[in-house]
Structure formats: C-alpha cells, structure tokens
Amino acid sequence: MLDELQLNFEKSVKDNNLSSKELEIKKLNFDNFLKNGFPNKRLEDWKFLDLNQILKSEFENFNFQQDLIDTKEEYFKIIKEFEHNQIFLLDGVFFRSNFQFEDIEKIKISNEKYYDEQINENSLVNLNHAFVKKRLKVEVLSGYKANKPLIIYSNISDKSKSSIINSNIELVLGEDSSLEVINLSNTPKHINFFNCFCSTTIKDNAVLKVFDINKDKKNIIEYNFDEIDLNKNSHLEYFIYSSGSKFKKHEINCSLNQQYGSAVINGILNLGKDNQHEIKTTINHNEENCRSYQLIKNALNEKSKGVYQGKIFVDQKAQKTDGYQLSRALLLSGESEFNAKPELEIYADDVKCSHGSTSGNIDENAIFYLMSRGLSYYQSRQLLINGFLQEVIEKISDPEIKELIKKITGIKDEN
C-alpha cells in the first residue's frame, strides 16, 4: 500500500511544476507520513479505532483525485426553501461558488496553490499537505456579518473509485465579523477515503458557527481535522451530526488564545450496522477568562461503535477558566460498543472545570409505558432515542438552522 502511495506522490510532484521550496515542503510532509503510516491501535490517540486495518480491508489499491475529472452539476442536490450561499467542491477540488445574498466585496474567495511550511505530527495531515494542490480560502472581512448561511457542498463523483481524496480549506473571520457554515456531502457509488483538513482563525469579537452533517454516506471512510484559533472576545459554535459513513473520525483542536473567548462544541453519533465513528476534541485554554462547553451524545445500534475522546487543557496563566465536558451513550444492542476518554490537564488554580461520561441501555419501563398509551414498540423506542438526542440539537443557537438540521436528521420533537 505504501509503495503505491510513493508512486502516486512522485507522479503528483512531477505534474505540479513546483518550486524547489514547495517540493521540499511536500517531500517533508510525505516522508513524515511514510515514517508513521496510516494510524492504528498502537497509537494512543487511535487506541479505539484502527484506520489502517479498515483501509486494508476495503481497498485493494489506491487512486488519487487531484483535478476535476467530472463536472456534472447533477452531483449537487441543492437544499431548496432555505436561503443560503453556496460553495461546491467536487472530489475535494473547488468547483464553483454563489454568494448571491452577500456583498461580494466583503467575502473573499480564493483557490490558490498551497503548501504549509509548518510540518504537522499528524500523519493524515501530512498526507493531506503532501498531495493537495490548492487550498480553498474563505475570508470574511472585518466588520462584515454574513446575511445568510454558507453551505459547502462537498461531493464525490461517480468516476472516483478506491480513491484518496484530500480537501484543504482555510476560514478567516476578520474582527467584528460573523459567518455560519453548514457542511454537507453526497453518497458516492464507490468506496473512497476522504481526508479533510480545515484551518480556522476567528479574530477579535468575531463569531463563527459550523454545522457538520454526515448522513447516509455509506461508501465513505472519512477523516476530518479542524485546527481552530480564537482571539479576544471571539466565539465558536460547532455542531457535529455523524451517522452515515462506514468509518469517520472527526478531530477538533481548538485554542482559546486571548481573553473572553468561548467555544461550544456539541455532537451526535447516531450509528447502526457495523459503522465506527469517533469525535476527538482538544480545547486549549491558553489565556484567562475563557469558557468552553462540550456535550456529546451517542445512540449506538446493531454492531456499531462510538468513541469520544475529549481533553481540556488549562495553561498556568489561564485563570478564571470555565470548562465543561460531558459524553453520554445509549446502547441499543448487546453488540454495540462505546468508549470514552475524558481528560483534564490543569495548571491554573482559579478554574471551574468538570468532565464526565456515562453509558447505558434504553429504559424498557419507559417503552412499556409509551406502549400502554397506544404506541408500537418501534414508535416508543424511537421516541425515546429522539428525546435523548434532541437535547444536543436544541442547543443550536440559530432557529432556522436548527429546524433545517431537524429535517435532515429526522430528530425532532414528536409532540
């Protein structure tokens, strides 16, 4: 497998007409990837899921998609009756955009050749940086508040088969700006590995809300890594709904770098079959008077496996930190599995931090009660599951996006 990747890399750098500096950086990234390979259970951060084994079982060989090979509009199923701006990615490559509701002088979109001189220790980020040709950058200028949400439609074409698809995005919010982003994607015909890296900077007094929806993507093995930096009095709201992929791991590394920053990260793993999903968060409280809140809920059916690893780090100068973290799991089958690793690493004295994790079976007495009120067993069970998960969706601050996500996920109040 690695020999095949080596050949693909050599072809990639040969075709890209890179400068000597660009070539050096990409080779460093690729060498780091080769040294560590695809993650497996021997790594502490991957002790619950083995991506290397899954890739070996699903792929006989790898292809790499780096250019648009298919430009059919039909791949994109646009959400109607919901006003929004649009960015379209096809096979990880920028396709087109539509910002009809915005002042186009205030939101800058670029898609330029990319290389990062800072070498990451994460092998999948190394793989991304070694192969990606261009980075999509979305910048909201200072003082501008977007009128409508932005949906990033990230779809995979029928011509992509057994492919490693790398996507690289940068979000920059200028001072006193705001933006809402919804990430959606399709279900491809063939199995593919999607490797996405996103770098985000939220400057003073800016607000970013991100809603990542993974539903019905049965032919996707997916890895997402978000690197997020918050400045003074800035705010992040991040919501994850993870359901459809055969395998998905979503990592968020969020740093509160200046006073009065706040980050809210909430998520749902709603799994069945033999799907394996993980949410891993690291919240770095690097300055005083910052707040973080995390709530992750899991509904795990059949042979599915859910994982949550969450760490709150508090620097010694980060006094007056307020950090909260909780994960809960509902085990709906004797064969489902949930693993959690909550962590606190605190070097300051004046802080308020807590973490916890619980898991258990569905309440059969509650099901019996609902059946006595005229509901079927299935209806009663689904009502309890939805009620359990709905708490997370209700924390979405934007009412229109909240209703859209209820519609997409099917998790809504039955009353």
C-alpha positions as a Markdown table, in Angstrom:
| # | Residue | x | y | z |
|---|---|---|---|---|
| 1 | Met | 0.0 | 0.0 | 0.0 |
| 2 | Leu | 2.8 | 2.5 | 0.9 |
| 3 | Asp | 4.7 | 1.6 | -2.2 |
| 4 | Glu | 1.7 | 2.5 | -4.3 |
| 5 | Leu | 1.4 | 5.8 | -2.4 |
| 6 | Gln | 5.1 | 6.5 | -3.1 |
| 7 | Leu | 4.5 | 6.2 | -6.9 |
| 8 | Asn | 1.4 | 8.4 | -6.7 |
| 9 | Phe | 3.4 | 11.1 | -4.8 |
| 10 | Glu | 6.2 | 11.0 | -7.3 |
| 11 | Lys | 3.8 | 11.5 | -10.1 |
| 12 | Ser | 2.0 | 14.3 | -8.3 |
| 13 | Val | 5.0 | 16.4 | -7.6 |
| 14 | Lys | 6.3 | 15.8 | -11.2 |
| 15 | Asp | 3.0 | 17.0 | -12.7 |
| 16 | Asn | 2.6 | 20.1 | -10.4 |
| 17 | Asn | 5.6 | 22.2 | -11.6 |
| 18 | Leu | 6.6 | 23.0 | -8.0 |
| 19 | Ser | 9.3 | 25.4 | -7.0 |
| 20 | Ser | 12.2 | 23.9 | -5.1 |
| 21 | Lys | 10.8 | 25.3 | -1.8 |
| 22 | Glu | 7.4 | 23.8 | -2.5 |
| 23 | Leu | 8.9 | 20.5 | -3.4 |
| 24 | Glu | 11.0 | 20.4 | -0.3 |
| 25 | Ile | 7.9 | 21.0 | 2.0 |
| 26 | Lys | 5.8 | 18.4 | 0.2 |
| 27 | Lys | 8.6 | 15.9 | 0.5 |
| 28 | Leu | 9.0 | 16.6 | 4.2 |
| 29 | Asn | 5.2 | 16.0 | 4.7 |
| 30 | Phe | 5.3 | 12.8 | 2.7 |
| 31 | Asp | 8.3 | 11.5 | 4.4 |
| 32 | Asn | 6.6 | 12.1 | 7.8 |
| 33 | Phe | 3.6 | 10.2 | 6.6 |
| 34 | Leu | 5.7 | 7.3 | 5.4 |
| 35 | Lys | 7.5 | 7.2 | 8.8 |
| 36 | Asn | 4.2 | 6.9 | 10.7 |
| 37 | Gly | 1.9 | 5.3 | 8.1 |
| 38 | Phe | -1.9 | 5.2 | 8.4 |
| 39 | Pro | -2.9 | 5.3 | 12.1 |
| 40 | Asn | -3.5 | 2.1 | 14.0 |
| 41 | Lys | -4.3 | 1.0 | 17.6 |
| 42 | Arg | -0.7 | 1.2 | 18.7 |
| 43 | Leu | -1.1 | 5.0 | 18.8 |
| 44 | Glu | -2.6 | 6.4 | 21.9 |
| 45 | Asp | -4.9 | 8.7 | 20.0 |
| 46 | Trp | -6.2 | 5.8 | 17.9 |
| 47 | Lys | -6.4 | 3.1 | 20.6 |
| 48 | Phe | -10.1 | 2.6 | 20.0 |
| 49 | Leu | -10.3 | 2.6 | 16.2 |
| 50 | Asp | -7.9 | 1.1 | 13.6 |
| 51 | Leu | -8.0 | 3.1 | 10.4 |
| 52 | Asn | -5.0 | 1.1 | 8.9 |
| 53 | Gln | -6.9 | -2.2 | 9.2 |
| 54 | Ile | -10.1 | -0.7 | 7.7 |
| 55 | Leu | -8.3 | 0.7 | 4.7 |
| 56 | Lys | -6.6 | -2.7 | 4.1 |
| 57 | Ser | -9.9 | -4.5 | 4.2 |
| 58 | Glu | -11.7 | -2.0 | 1.9 |
| 59 | Phe | -9.0 | -1.1 | -0.7 |
| 60 | Glu | -7.1 | -3.4 | -2.9 |
| 61 | Asn | -5.2 | -0.4 | -4.3 |
| 62 | Phe | -5.4 | 3.4 | -4.2 |
| 63 | Asn | -6.1 | 6.1 | -6.8 |
| 64 | Phe | -5.6 | 9.8 | -6.1 |
| 65 | Gln | -8.0 | 12.5 | -7.3 |
| 66 | Gln | -6.3 | 15.9 | -7.6 |
| 67 | Asp | -8.0 | 17.5 | -10.5 |
| 68 | Leu | -11.6 | 17.9 | -11.7 |
| 69 | Ile | -12.3 | 14.8 | -13.8 |
| 70 | Asp | -16.1 | 15.1 | -13.9 |
| 71 | Thr | -18.0 | 18.4 | -13.8 |
| 72 | Lys | -21.6 | 17.3 | -13.8 |
| 73 | Glu | -24.0 | 19.6 | -11.9 |
| 74 | Glu | -26.2 | 16.7 | -11.1 |
| 75 | Tyr | -23.9 | 15.6 | -8.3 |
| 76 | Phe | -25.1 | 18.5 | -6.3 |
| 77 | Lys | -28.5 | 18.2 | -4.7 |
| 78 | Ile | -29.2 | 21.8 | -3.6 |
| 79 | Ile | -31.3 | 22.3 | -0.5 |
| 80 | Lys | -34.4 | 24.3 | -1.5 |
| 81 | Glu | -36.7 | 26.6 | 0.5 |
| 82 | Phe | -33.7 | 27.6 | 2.6 |
| 83 | Glu | -31.9 | 30.7 | 1.5 |
| 84 | His | -28.1 | 30.2 | 1.6 |
| 85 | Asn | -24.8 | 31.0 | -0.1 |
| 86 | Gln | -23.0 | 28.1 | -1.8 |
| 87 | Ile | -19.6 | 26.6 | -2.3 |
| 88 | Phe | -19.2 | 23.5 | -4.4 |
| 89 | Leu | -16.3 | 21.1 | -4.0 |
| 90 | Leu | -16.1 | 18.0 | -6.3 |
| 91 | Asp | -13.7 | 15.3 | -5.4 |
| 92 | Gly | -12.1 | 17.7 | -2.9 |
| 93 | Val | -11.5 | 20.4 | -5.6 |
| 94 | Phe | -13.1 | 23.8 | -5.8 |
| 95 | Phe | -15.8 | 23.7 | -8.5 |
| 96 | Arg | -17.8 | 27.0 | -8.1 |
| 97 | Ser | -19.4 | 29.3 | -5.7 |
| 98 | Asn | -22.5 | 31.5 | -5.4 |
| 99 | Phe | -22.8 | 34.3 | -2.8 |
| 100 | Gln | -25.9 | 36.0 | -4.1 |
| 101 | Phe | -27.0 | 37.2 | -0.7 |
| 102 | Glu | -23.8 | 38.9 | 0.2 |
| 103 | Asp | -21.7 | 42.0 | -0.6 |
| 104 | Ile | -19.1 | 40.1 | -2.7 |
| 105 | Glu | -16.5 | 42.8 | -1.8 |
| 106 | Lys | -16.7 | 41.7 | 1.8 |
| 107 | Ile | -16.3 | 38.0 | 1.5 |
| 108 | Lys | -13.1 | 36.9 | -0.4 |
| 109 | Ile | -12.9 | 33.5 | -2.0 |
| 110 | Ser | -9.6 | 32.2 | -3.4 |
| 111 | Asn | -8.3 | 28.9 | -4.6 |
| 112 | Glu | -4.6 | 29.1 | -4.8 |
| 113 | Lys | -1.5 | 26.8 | -4.8 |
| 114 | Tyr | -0.8 | 25.7 | -1.3 |
| 115 | Tyr | 2.0 | 24.4 | 0.9 |
| 116 | Asp | 2.5 | 24.7 | 4.6 |
| 117 | Glu | 6.0 | 25.3 | 6.0 |
| 118 | Gln | 4.9 | 24.0 | 9.4 |
| 119 | Ile | 5.2 | 20.2 | 9.5 |
| 120 | Asn | 2.4 | 18.6 | 11.5 |
| 121 | Glu | 3.0 | 15.5 | 13.6 |
| 122 | Asn | -0.3 | 14.0 | 12.4 |
| 123 | Ser | 0.3 | 11.5 | 9.6 |
| 124 | Leu | -3.0 | 12.1 | 7.9 |
| 125 | Val | -2.5 | 15.9 | 7.9 |
| 126 | Asn | 1.0 | 15.1 | 6.4 |
| 127 | Leu | -0.7 | 13.1 | 3.7 |
| 128 | Asn | -3.1 | 15.9 | 3.0 |
| 129 | His | -0.4 | 18.5 | 2.8 |
| 130 | Ala | 1.8 | 16.3 | 0.6 |
| 131 | Phe | -0.9 | 15.7 | -2.1 |
| 132 | Val | -3.2 | 18.7 | -2.0 |
| 133 | Lys | -2.6 | 21.1 | -4.9 |
| 134 | Lys | -4.7 | 24.1 | -3.9 |
| 135 | Arg | -6.3 | 25.4 | -0.7 |
| 136 | Leu | -9.8 | 27.0 | -0.7 |
| 137 | Lys | -9.8 | 30.1 | 1.4 |
| 138 | Val | -12.9 | 31.9 | 2.6 |
| 139 | Glu | -12.2 | 35.2 | 4.3 |
| 140 | Val | -14.9 | 37.5 | 5.8 |
| 141 | Leu | -13.6 | 41.0 | 6.1 |
| 142 | Ser | -13.6 | 42.9 | 9.3 |
| 143 | Gly | -16.9 | 44.4 | 10.3 |
| 144 | Tyr | -19.0 | 42.3 | 7.9 |
| 145 | Lys | -21.7 | 40.0 | 9.2 |
| 146 | Ala | -22.9 | 37.5 | 6.5 |
| 147 | Asn | -26.6 | 37.8 | 5.7 |
| 148 | Lys | -27.2 | 34.1 | 5.1 |
| 149 | Pro | -25.5 | 30.8 | 6.0 |
| 150 | Leu | -22.9 | 29.3 | 3.7 |
| 151 | Ile | -23.4 | 25.7 | 2.7 |
| 152 | Ile | -20.3 | 23.9 | 1.5 |
| 153 | Tyr | -21.5 | 21.0 | -0.7 |
| 154 | Ser | -18.5 | 18.6 | -0.8 |
| 155 | Asn | -19.4 | 15.8 | -3.2 |
| 156 | Ile | -17.7 | 12.9 | -4.8 |
| 157 | Ser | -18.2 | 12.0 | -8.5 |
| 158 | Asp | -19.0 | 8.6 | -9.9 |
| 159 | Lys | -15.6 | 8.4 | -11.6 |
| 160 | Ser | -13.8 | 8.4 | -8.2 |
| 161 | Lys | -13.3 | 4.8 | -7.2 |
| 162 | Ser | -11.0 | 3.5 | -4.4 |
| 163 | Ser | -9.6 | 7.0 | -4.2 |
| 164 | Ile | -7.9 | 9.0 | -1.5 |
| 165 | Ile | -9.5 | 12.4 | -1.8 |
| 166 | Asn | -7.8 | 15.3 | 0.0 |
| 167 | Ser | -9.5 | 18.6 | 0.7 |
| 168 | Asn | -7.9 | 21.6 | 2.3 |
| 169 | Ile | -9.9 | 24.7 | 3.5 |
| 170 | Glu | -9.0 | 27.9 | 5.4 |
| 171 | Leu | -11.6 | 30.0 | 7.1 |
| 172 | Val | -10.6 | 33.5 | 8.3 |
| 173 | Leu | -13.1 | 35.8 | 10.1 |
| 174 | Gly | -11.9 | 39.4 | 10.5 |
| 175 | Glu | -12.6 | 41.5 | 13.6 |
| 176 | Asp | -16.3 | 42.0 | 14.4 |
| 177 | Ser | -17.4 | 39.7 | 11.6 |
| 178 | Ser | -19.7 | 36.6 | 11.6 |
| 179 | Leu | -20.4 | 33.6 | 9.5 |
| 180 | Glu | -22.4 | 30.4 | 9.6 |
| 181 | Val | -21.2 | 27.4 | 7.7 |
| 182 | Ile | -23.0 | 24.1 | 7.0 |
| 183 | Asn | -21.0 | 21.2 | 5.6 |
| 184 | Leu | -23.0 | 18.7 | 3.5 |
| 185 | Ser | -21.9 | 15.9 | 1.1 |
| 186 | Asn | -23.4 | 13.2 | -1.0 |
| 187 | Thr | -23.2 | 9.4 | -1.1 |
| 188 | Pro | -20.9 | 8.2 | -3.8 |
| 189 | Lys | -21.3 | 5.0 | -5.8 |
| 190 | His | -17.9 | 3.6 | -4.8 |
| 191 | Ile | -15.9 | 3.3 | -1.7 |
| 192 | Asn | -13.5 | 6.2 | -1.1 |
| 193 | Phe | -11.3 | 7.7 | 1.6 |
| 194 | Phe | -12.0 | 11.4 | 2.2 |
| 195 | Asn | -9.2 | 13.2 | 4.1 |
| 196 | Cys | -10.1 | 16.8 | 5.0 |
| 197 | Phe | -8.1 | 19.5 | 6.8 |
| 198 | Cys | -9.5 | 22.8 | 7.8 |
| 199 | Ser | -7.6 | 25.7 | 9.4 |
| 200 | Thr | -9.7 | 28.4 | 11.0 |
| 201 | Thr | -8.8 | 31.8 | 12.5 |
| 202 | Ile | -11.5 | 33.8 | 14.4 |
| 203 | Lys | -10.3 | 37.3 | 15.1 |
| 204 | Asp | -11.3 | 39.7 | 17.9 |
| 205 | Asn | -15.1 | 39.9 | 18.5 |
| 206 | Ala | -15.9 | 37.6 | 15.6 |
| 207 | Val | -18.4 | 34.7 | 15.6 |
| 208 | Leu | -18.3 | 31.5 | 13.7 |
| 209 | Lys | -20.9 | 28.8 | 13.7 |
| 210 | Val | -20.2 | 25.5 | 12.0 |
| 211 | Phe | -22.6 | 22.6 | 11.4 |
| 212 | Asp | -21.1 | 19.4 | 10.1 |
| 213 | Ile | -23.7 | 16.9 | 8.8 |
| 214 | Asn | -22.6 | 13.3 | 8.0 |
| 215 | Lys | -25.7 | 11.3 | 6.9 |
| 216 | Asp | -26.2 | 8.3 | 4.6 |
| 217 | Lys | -22.6 | 8.4 | 3.2 |
| 218 | Lys | -22.3 | 4.6 | 3.3 |
| 219 | Asn | -19.4 | 4.4 | 0.8 |
| 220 | Ile | -17.1 | 6.9 | 2.7 |
| 221 | Ile | -14.2 | 6.3 | 5.0 |
| 222 | Glu | -13.6 | 9.8 | 6.4 |
| 223 | Tyr | -11.2 | 11.8 | 8.5 |
| 224 | Asn | -11.6 | 15.4 | 9.4 |
| 225 | Phe | -9.1 | 17.6 | 11.2 |
| 226 | Asp | -10.1 | 21.1 | 12.3 |
| 227 | Glu | -7.4 | 23.5 | 13.7 |
| 228 | Ile | -9.2 | 26.5 | 15.2 |
| 229 | Asp | -7.7 | 29.6 | 16.8 |
| 230 | Leu | -9.8 | 32.1 | 18.7 |
| 231 | Asn | -8.8 | 35.7 | 19.6 |
| 232 | Lys | -10.1 | 38.2 | 22.1 |
| 233 | Asn | -13.9 | 38.0 | 22.8 |
| 234 | Ser | -14.4 | 35.7 | 19.8 |
| 235 | His | -16.9 | 32.8 | 19.8 |
| 236 | Leu | -17.1 | 29.4 | 18.2 |
| 237 | Glu | -20.2 | 27.2 | 18.0 |
| 238 | Tyr | -19.5 | 23.8 | 16.4 |
| 239 | Phe | -22.2 | 21.1 | 15.9 |
| 240 | Ile | -21.4 | 17.6 | 14.5 |
| 241 | Tyr | -24.0 | 15.1 | 13.4 |
| 242 | Ser | -22.3 | 11.8 | 12.4 |
| 243 | Ser | -24.3 | 8.9 | 11.1 |
| 244 | Gly | -23.9 | 7.5 | 7.7 |
| 245 | Ser | -20.2 | 6.7 | 6.9 |
| 246 | Lys | -18.8 | 3.3 | 7.4 |
| 247 | Phe | -15.9 | 5.0 | 9.3 |
| 248 | Lys | -15.4 | 8.5 | 10.4 |
| 249 | Lys | -13.1 | 10.3 | 12.8 |
| 250 | His | -13.5 | 14.0 | 13.4 |
| 251 | Glu | -10.8 | 15.8 | 15.4 |
| 252 | Ile | -11.0 | 19.4 | 16.6 |
| 253 | Asn | -8.1 | 21.2 | 18.1 |
| 254 | Cys | -9.4 | 24.5 | 19.4 |
| 255 | Ser | -7.2 | 27.1 | 21.1 |
| 256 | Leu | -8.5 | 30.0 | 23.1 |
| 257 | Asn | -5.6 | 32.3 | 22.8 |
| 258 | Gln | -6.9 | 35.6 | 24.2 |
| 259 | Gln | -9.2 | 36.7 | 27.0 |
| 260 | Tyr | -13.0 | 36.2 | 26.9 |
| 261 | Gly | -13.0 | 33.7 | 24.0 |
| 262 | Ser | -15.6 | 31.0 | 24.1 |
| 263 | Ala | -16.1 | 27.7 | 22.4 |
| 264 | Val | -19.2 | 25.4 | 22.3 |
| 265 | Ile | -18.7 | 22.0 | 20.7 |
| 266 | Asn | -21.7 | 19.7 | 20.6 |
| 267 | Gly | -22.1 | 16.4 | 18.7 |
| 268 | Ile | -24.2 | 13.4 | 18.0 |
| 269 | Leu | -23.1 | 9.9 | 16.9 |
| 270 | Asn | -26.3 | 8.1 | 15.7 |
| 271 | Leu | -25.0 | 4.8 | 14.4 |
| 272 | Gly | -26.1 | 1.4 | 13.2 |
| 273 | Lys | -24.8 | -1.6 | 11.2 |
| 274 | Asp | -21.1 | -2.0 | 11.9 |
| 275 | Asn | -20.2 | 1.7 | 11.5 |
| 276 | Gln | -17.4 | 3.1 | 13.6 |
| 277 | His | -17.3 | 6.8 | 14.4 |
| 278 | Glu | -15.3 | 9.0 | 16.7 |
| 279 | Ile | -15.3 | 12.6 | 17.9 |
| 280 | Lys | -12.0 | 13.7 | 19.4 |
| 281 | Thr | -11.7 | 17.2 | 20.9 |
| 282 | Thr | -8.9 | 19.2 | 22.5 |
| 283 | Ile | -9.7 | 22.5 | 24.0 |
| 284 | Asn | -6.6 | 24.6 | 24.9 |
| 285 | His | -7.3 | 27.3 | 27.4 |
| 286 | Asn | -4.2 | 29.4 | 26.8 |
| 287 | Glu | -5.4 | 32.7 | 28.3 |
| 288 | Glu | -7.6 | 33.7 | 31.3 |
| 289 | Asn | -11.3 | 34.4 | 31.4 |
| 290 | Cys | -12.2 | 31.9 | 28.6 |
| 291 | Arg | -15.1 | 29.4 | 28.5 |
| 292 | Ser | -15.7 | 26.1 | 26.8 |
| 293 | Tyr | -18.7 | 23.8 | 26.7 |
| 294 | Gln | -18.9 | 20.3 | 25.2 |
| 295 | Leu | -21.8 | 17.9 | 25.0 |
| 296 | Ile | -21.6 | 14.6 | 23.0 |
| 297 | Lys | -24.4 | 12.1 | 22.8 |
| 298 | Asn | -24.3 | 8.7 | 21.2 |
| 299 | Ala | -27.1 | 6.3 | 20.1 |
| 300 | Leu | -25.5 | 3.0 | 19.1 |
| 301 | Asn | -27.4 | 0.2 | 17.4 |
| 302 | Glu | -26.5 | -3.2 | 16.0 |
| 303 | Lys | -22.7 | -3.7 | 15.8 |
| 304 | Ser | -21.8 | 0.0 | 15.7 |
| 305 | Lys | -19.0 | 1.5 | 17.7 |
| 306 | Gly | -18.9 | 5.1 | 19.1 |
| 307 | Val | -15.9 | 6.8 | 20.6 |
| 308 | Tyr | -15.4 | 10.1 | 22.3 |
| 309 | Gln | -12.0 | 11.4 | 23.4 |
| 310 | Gly | -12.1 | 14.9 | 24.9 |
| 311 | Lys | -9.4 | 16.9 | 26.6 |
| 312 | Ile | -9.5 | 20.2 | 28.3 |
| 313 | Phe | -6.0 | 21.8 | 28.8 |
| 314 | Val | -5.6 | 24.8 | 31.1 |
| 315 | Asp | -2.4 | 26.8 | 30.9 |
| 316 | Gln | -1.0 | 28.1 | 34.2 |
| 317 | Lys | -1.9 | 31.7 | 33.2 |
| 318 | Ala | -5.4 | 30.8 | 32.2 |
| 319 | Gln | -7.1 | 31.8 | 35.5 |
| 320 | Lys | -10.9 | 32.1 | 35.7 |
| 321 | Thr | -11.3 | 29.3 | 33.1 |
| 322 | Asp | -14.7 | 27.7 | 32.9 |
| 323 | Gly | -14.6 | 24.3 | 31.1 |
| 324 | Tyr | -17.4 | 21.8 | 30.9 |
| 325 | Gln | -17.4 | 18.4 | 29.1 |
| 326 | Leu | -19.9 | 15.5 | 29.1 |
| 327 | Ser | -20.5 | 12.5 | 27.0 |
| 328 | Arg | -23.4 | 10.1 | 27.2 |
| 329 | Ala | -24.2 | 6.9 | 25.3 |
| 330 | Leu | -27.3 | 4.9 | 24.7 |
| 331 | Leu | -26.5 | 1.3 | 23.9 |
| 332 | Leu | -29.4 | -0.1 | 21.8 |
| 333 | Ser | -27.9 | -3.5 | 21.1 |
| 334 | Gly | -25.9 | -6.1 | 23.1 |
| 335 | Glu | -23.3 | -5.9 | 20.3 |
| 336 | Ser | -22.9 | -2.1 | 20.2 |
| 337 | Glu | -19.9 | -0.5 | 21.9 |
| 338 | Phe | -19.0 | 2.9 | 23.4 |
| 339 | Asn | -15.5 | 4.0 | 24.5 |
| 340 | Ala | -14.7 | 7.3 | 26.2 |
| 341 | Lys | -11.6 | 9.0 | 27.3 |
| 342 | Pro | -12.3 | 12.3 | 29.1 |
| 343 | Glu | -9.2 | 14.3 | 30.3 |
| 344 | Leu | -8.5 | 17.4 | 32.3 |
| 345 | Glu | -4.9 | 18.8 | 32.3 |
| 346 | Ile | -4.9 | 21.9 | 34.6 |
| 347 | Tyr | -2.0 | 24.1 | 35.6 |
| 348 | Ala | -4.0 | 27.1 | 37.0 |
| 349 | Asp | -5.6 | 27.4 | 40.4 |
| 350 | Asp | -8.7 | 29.6 | 40.0 |
| 351 | Val | -10.7 | 27.5 | 37.5 |
| 352 | Lys | -14.0 | 25.7 | 37.2 |
| 353 | Cys | -13.7 | 22.5 | 35.1 |
| 354 | Ser | -15.6 | 19.3 | 35.0 |
| 355 | His | -15.9 | 16.2 | 32.8 |
| 356 | Gly | -17.9 | 13.0 | 32.8 |
| 357 | Ser | -19.1 | 10.1 | 30.7 |
| 358 | Thr | -22.0 | 7.7 | 31.1 |
| 359 | Ser | -23.4 | 4.9 | 29.1 |
| 360 | Gly | -26.4 | 2.5 | 29.5 |
| 361 | Asn | -29.3 | 0.7 | 27.9 |
| 362 | Ile | -32.6 | 2.1 | 26.9 |
| 363 | Asp | -35.3 | 2.2 | 29.6 |
| 364 | Glu | -37.6 | -0.7 | 28.9 |
| 365 | Asn | -40.1 | 0.5 | 31.5 |
| 366 | Ala | -40.4 | 3.8 | 29.6 |
| 367 | Ile | -41.0 | 1.8 | 26.4 |
| 368 | Phe | -43.7 | -0.2 | 28.2 |
| 369 | Tyr | -45.4 | 2.9 | 29.5 |
| 370 | Leu | -45.5 | 4.5 | 26.0 |
| 371 | Met | -46.9 | 1.3 | 24.5 |
| 372 | Ser | -49.7 | 1.4 | 27.1 |
| 373 | Arg | -50.5 | 4.8 | 25.7 |
| 374 | Gly | -51.1 | 3.3 | 22.2 |
| 375 | Leu | -47.7 | 3.5 | 20.6 |
| 376 | Ser | -46.0 | 0.5 | 19.0 |
| 377 | Tyr | -42.7 | -0.9 | 20.4 |
| 378 | Tyr | -40.8 | 0.7 | 17.5 |
| 379 | Gln | -42.5 | 4.1 | 17.9 |
| 380 | Ser | -41.9 | 4.1 | 21.6 |
| 381 | Arg | -38.3 | 3.2 | 21.2 |
| 382 | Gln | -37.7 | 5.8 | 18.5 |
| 383 | Leu | -39.4 | 8.5 | 20.6 |
| 384 | Leu | -37.0 | 7.8 | 23.5 |
| 385 | Ile | -34.0 | 7.8 | 21.2 |
| 386 | Asn | -35.0 | 11.1 | 19.6 |
| 387 | Gly | -35.7 | 12.6 | 23.0 |
| 388 | Phe | -32.2 | 11.6 | 24.2 |
| 389 | Leu | -30.5 | 13.1 | 21.1 |
| 390 | Gln | -32.7 | 16.1 | 20.8 |
| 391 | Glu | -31.1 | 17.9 | 23.7 |
| 392 | Val | -28.0 | 18.4 | 21.6 |
| 393 | Ile | -29.9 | 19.8 | 18.6 |
| 394 | Glu | -31.9 | 22.2 | 20.9 |
| 395 | Lys | -28.6 | 23.8 | 21.8 |
| 396 | Ile | -28.2 | 25.1 | 18.2 |
| 397 | Ser | -28.5 | 28.9 | 18.6 |
| 398 | Asp | -29.8 | 29.7 | 15.1 |
| 399 | Pro | -33.5 | 28.7 | 14.9 |
| 400 | Glu | -33.6 | 28.4 | 11.1 |
| 401 | Ile | -30.6 | 26.2 | 11.0 |
| 402 | Lys | -31.9 | 24.2 | 13.9 |
| 403 | Glu | -35.1 | 23.4 | 12.0 |
| 404 | Leu | -33.1 | 22.5 | 8.9 |
| 405 | Ile | -31.0 | 20.1 | 10.8 |
| 406 | Lys | -34.0 | 18.5 | 12.5 |
| 407 | Lys | -35.4 | 17.9 | 9.0 |
| 408 | Ile | -32.2 | 16.5 | 7.6 |
| 409 | Thr | -31.6 | 14.2 | 10.6 |
| 410 | Gly | -35.2 | 13.3 | 11.4 |
| 411 | Ile | -34.6 | 14.1 | 15.1 |
| 412 | Lys | -37.4 | 16.3 | 16.2 |
| 413 | Asp | -40.0 | 16.8 | 18.8 |
| 414 | Glu | -42.9 | 14.4 | 18.2 |
| 415 | Asn | -45.4 | 16.4 | 20.2 |
